[in-house]
Amino acid sequence: MNPRVVAVLVSHDGSRWLPAVVDGIRAQTAPLAGVVCVDTGSGDGSPALLLEAFDEVVTVPGSTSYPEAVQVALAQVDPDDADWIWLLHDDSNPAPDALEWLLAAAAEDSHADVLGPKLREWPSLKRLLEVGVTISGTGRRETGLETGEYDQGQHDKVRPVLAVNTAGMLVRRAVFDRLGGLDENLPIFGNDVDFGWRAAAAGVRTVVVPQAVVFHAEAAHRGVRRTPLTGRHTHFQERRAAIFTLLANTPGRALPWQLVRLFFGTLLRMVGFLVVRSAGEAFDEVGALFSVYVRPGEVRRARRARASSAGDHDPRPLLAPWWVPYRHGLDFVGDIAAAATNQAQDVADRRRAAKEAEAPTPVPIRRPSVVDEDAPEEDSGLVARFLTNPLAISMTLVVGLSVFGAREAFGHVTGGGLAPAPTSAAALWRLWTESWHALGTGTPVPAPAYALPLALLGFLLGGSAAAAISALLLLAVPLALWGAWRLLRVVGRLVDPGGSPRWLVALGAATYALVPVTSGAWGDGRLGVVVAAALLPWLAHAALGFADPEVDRRWRAAWRSGLLLALCAACTPVAWVFAIVLALVVLIIAYAVTRSLPRGRDVWGPPAVTLGVVPLLLAPWWLPAIWHGAGSLLLLETGRQPYPPLSTSDLLLGRFGAGTGAPGWLGALLVVLAVLALIPRATRIPVLVTWLVAVVAAVTATVLSVIRLPLPGGSVRPGIAFDMVVLHGCFVLAALLGAQGLVTILRRSRAEHHEVLLVGLAVVAAIVPAVGLAWFVVQGPGDLANSDNSGIPAYMTDDAVAEPANGILLITGDTAHGLRFTVRRGAGDTVGENEIQYASKPDPAFTADVRALVSRPTPTVVSDLAGAGIHYIVLPAPADGDVAAGLDATDGLVQASAESRTTRAWRVGVPVDPHAMDGPRSVPRVVLLVVQGVALVLVLILCLPTWRTGRRRDDS
């Protein structure tokens, strides 16, 4: 007796697929006892197509779920008239022999109650979608197939599986009814896996029959159509179905672990989606989790229903292995790394490829190959390529010598403009996050912005702030060299598709990389200038993306440029001012040339975003500095004050103040080369553009140099060292472009001695980096070996470190020329605390007490000092005799030992207030820190390349 099979076809807006599906059903080689069609509120011509093909169509509302639609269809069929039910979707087209193969497998295996076909992609018809399906412990739908795998018969074996897709599922009517059908809690996705899991737990055998083929368009899953059940959030529905399936079917003893695993796994998946810039899917992950967790009653009812129908069979062998999620995690990390490192080449590379594609392809000349059997095989290994590449050896030598020249950076370094490093990276973190600093008499002035990246780097290096500072000083030249190499190669290709000669790029990169050391900024301990110089070529390279023809790349370049500009501004605040001035100049020139401003959001938007990111990321520094009256910090040079004022000659010669840096003639030679670069006509336009940027830097520095910034200790000028670095970077770039133009001329002219001229050009270009590097190696650290000798006895410092409230009042000078005082806490000011101290206004009451102390000291004044957290008073050598005599006679002061006979010290006999340095907390600063953290994460995500994983194959 032939088995009676009734096909159940559910449709919703499927008119584009239904004609082929109807033809596929009618073409079946195995007879059908009937076809029941259910349309769920289609708005197209689906009901008419079904009614024309079959006798009867049941119409239900569009909100009807797929399980409900199947039950409506089965209500039209007498159980005695159907041995089997064949479930089909309106976008699943069965091959003519699909049903025949399924029935043949059922006849051969009498225990097989649920059978499924092999699913292939429609309309490609060749790619595999599913050959059975299971689920992992994290809810991922597992097919065991590679993405885009073609069907070559490699999976054509009938085998048991956990589940088969409802797009072609053949199931015994009695088994379907006994298991309660499909779960209505899973309206559209995941009901096949849930049904298969319940079937396996009840001892029902499910097999996949690969010889039976169904072509599936996966319309709902791929977003080709929207239904009232999915809306715009297909991923939300898929993920919710996966979580519900796991919680409803997981054994009771494993349920607590599953709840915890899904919660933290969802958070991790959310971060992963944010990393690949899929914010919608990230929020769908969290929404799906909470949509299930806030309705525990539904899960409990589902578990009770499964417990009543389950047998003693264990479905775990059919589930995905435990290690599969971890493999997917490693694959995801690998894909992210590949997407970040193997993304398409720079703008110049793509333009060069386009030009080469347009150019006629030369016909290769074939020459007979002569094989020398006695010759050794060519060694193409990395070591062999390195040893046979003079340029690689030279660049390695430059890096090695630069690290040797920076030898004093190993360990703890201080001196010049560099204060001692704090005890740990955690100290820098506290300095950045706290609203009130226990420095001097206490101050709310915010820490400089570079404290945050320095703290993060310190944490990465084992929690040591000193290691972070040493790493920056040691790697400043190599990082600048690497960045300049990348930038100069790209610029050379923008000018000429052939690019600059590699030896010329290497010389230019080395010349620029040595600017922070030959200028004297490195030797003077100006960490901010050194770091900004290392970041500048990376920033310029990222900004070249503004000219990328692809919109997505332009916006990604905007976020990268904004992040790098924010880092530069954190180290040298004038960097943002220069960027704004440069943007305005470019805007004015664009208007003068085109007589209109750029209107496309994708044109002006990326540069605007770059400039806007800086105040957003630096808001916890800028805003509190302004409202606490320390706005001068936003234009000061970082590090100890005073820093040397830069004259016009310093800017041109690239020297950080008179008497510092390498010989001045090196800078003069670079200026001469940059001027001579204007001669070659082939590269004159890009050289003029470079000179335009240099002029903007010079004018900005000139204007800023006449401004006086008020500080409590006196007025200072803004720090313009960043403009000096930009200026000399432009000189290097102009010289390289001019040399590139000269090389092109010499090669095209084919002069009699053009090789000699090229050698001469290389020698001239190598003078500046060679002499500069030799000077750095021989000269040594400059002022970085200096020690800070304040004259304070060591036991006082130890006491101040042990108890922060025990401050030391340091009074210098004499009554004839004026007395000055400072308050020292702990071991003294460290990196990041200098700027706070310089910009903090002295407490008027405390200042009055000190004046009274050195003029007419009284016990009341001593008590006030103890209340302000002063435990020791020190008059460094040579101590003023009149002041010392007055302090000796003051009640409440006890003479203390000092390091020298001419240094005098006293201990305050009154107990110090332990809460003297406690200050108020600022809620606005906390809010700003939170905003900064969120903004930093978002900017980092938006900097990454756009990369999306392929969606999981769910039934639709």
Short mmCIF file of C-alpha atoms in Angstrom, two decimals, residues 80 162 179 190 298 301 322 332 391-392 399 455 586 589 598 661 691 744 815 884:
data_model
loop_
_atom_site.label_atom_id
_atom_site.label_comp_id
_atom_site.label_asym_id
_atom_site.label_seq_id
_atom_site.Cartn_x
_atom_site.Cartn_y
_atom_site.Cartn_z
CA ASP A 80 -6.91 8.71 8.73
CA LEU A 162 19.14 16.34 15.42
CA LEU A 179 4.92 15.58 19.99
CA GLY A 190 14.06 27.92 15.17
CA GLU A 298 6.98 30.86 29.18
CA ARG A 301 5.62 26.04 30.75
CA TRP A 322 31.21 21.47 23.27
CA PHE A 332 35.90 35.41 14.58
CA LEU A 391 67.77 48.79 2.35
CA ALA A 392 66.34 46.47 5.00
CA VAL A 399 66.52 51.50 14.39
CA ALA A 455 48.11 55.05 32.16
CA VAL A 586 41.82 74.67 2.77
CA ILE A 589 41.22 78.03 -1.05
CA PRO A 598 31.45 71.70 -0.61
CA GLY A 661 69.75 69.87 19.62
CA TRP A 691 54.88 74.51 1.35
CA THR A 744 62.39 61.35 -12.97
CA THR A 815 63.97 88.62 52.66
CA ALA A 884 65.36 80.84 60.58
#
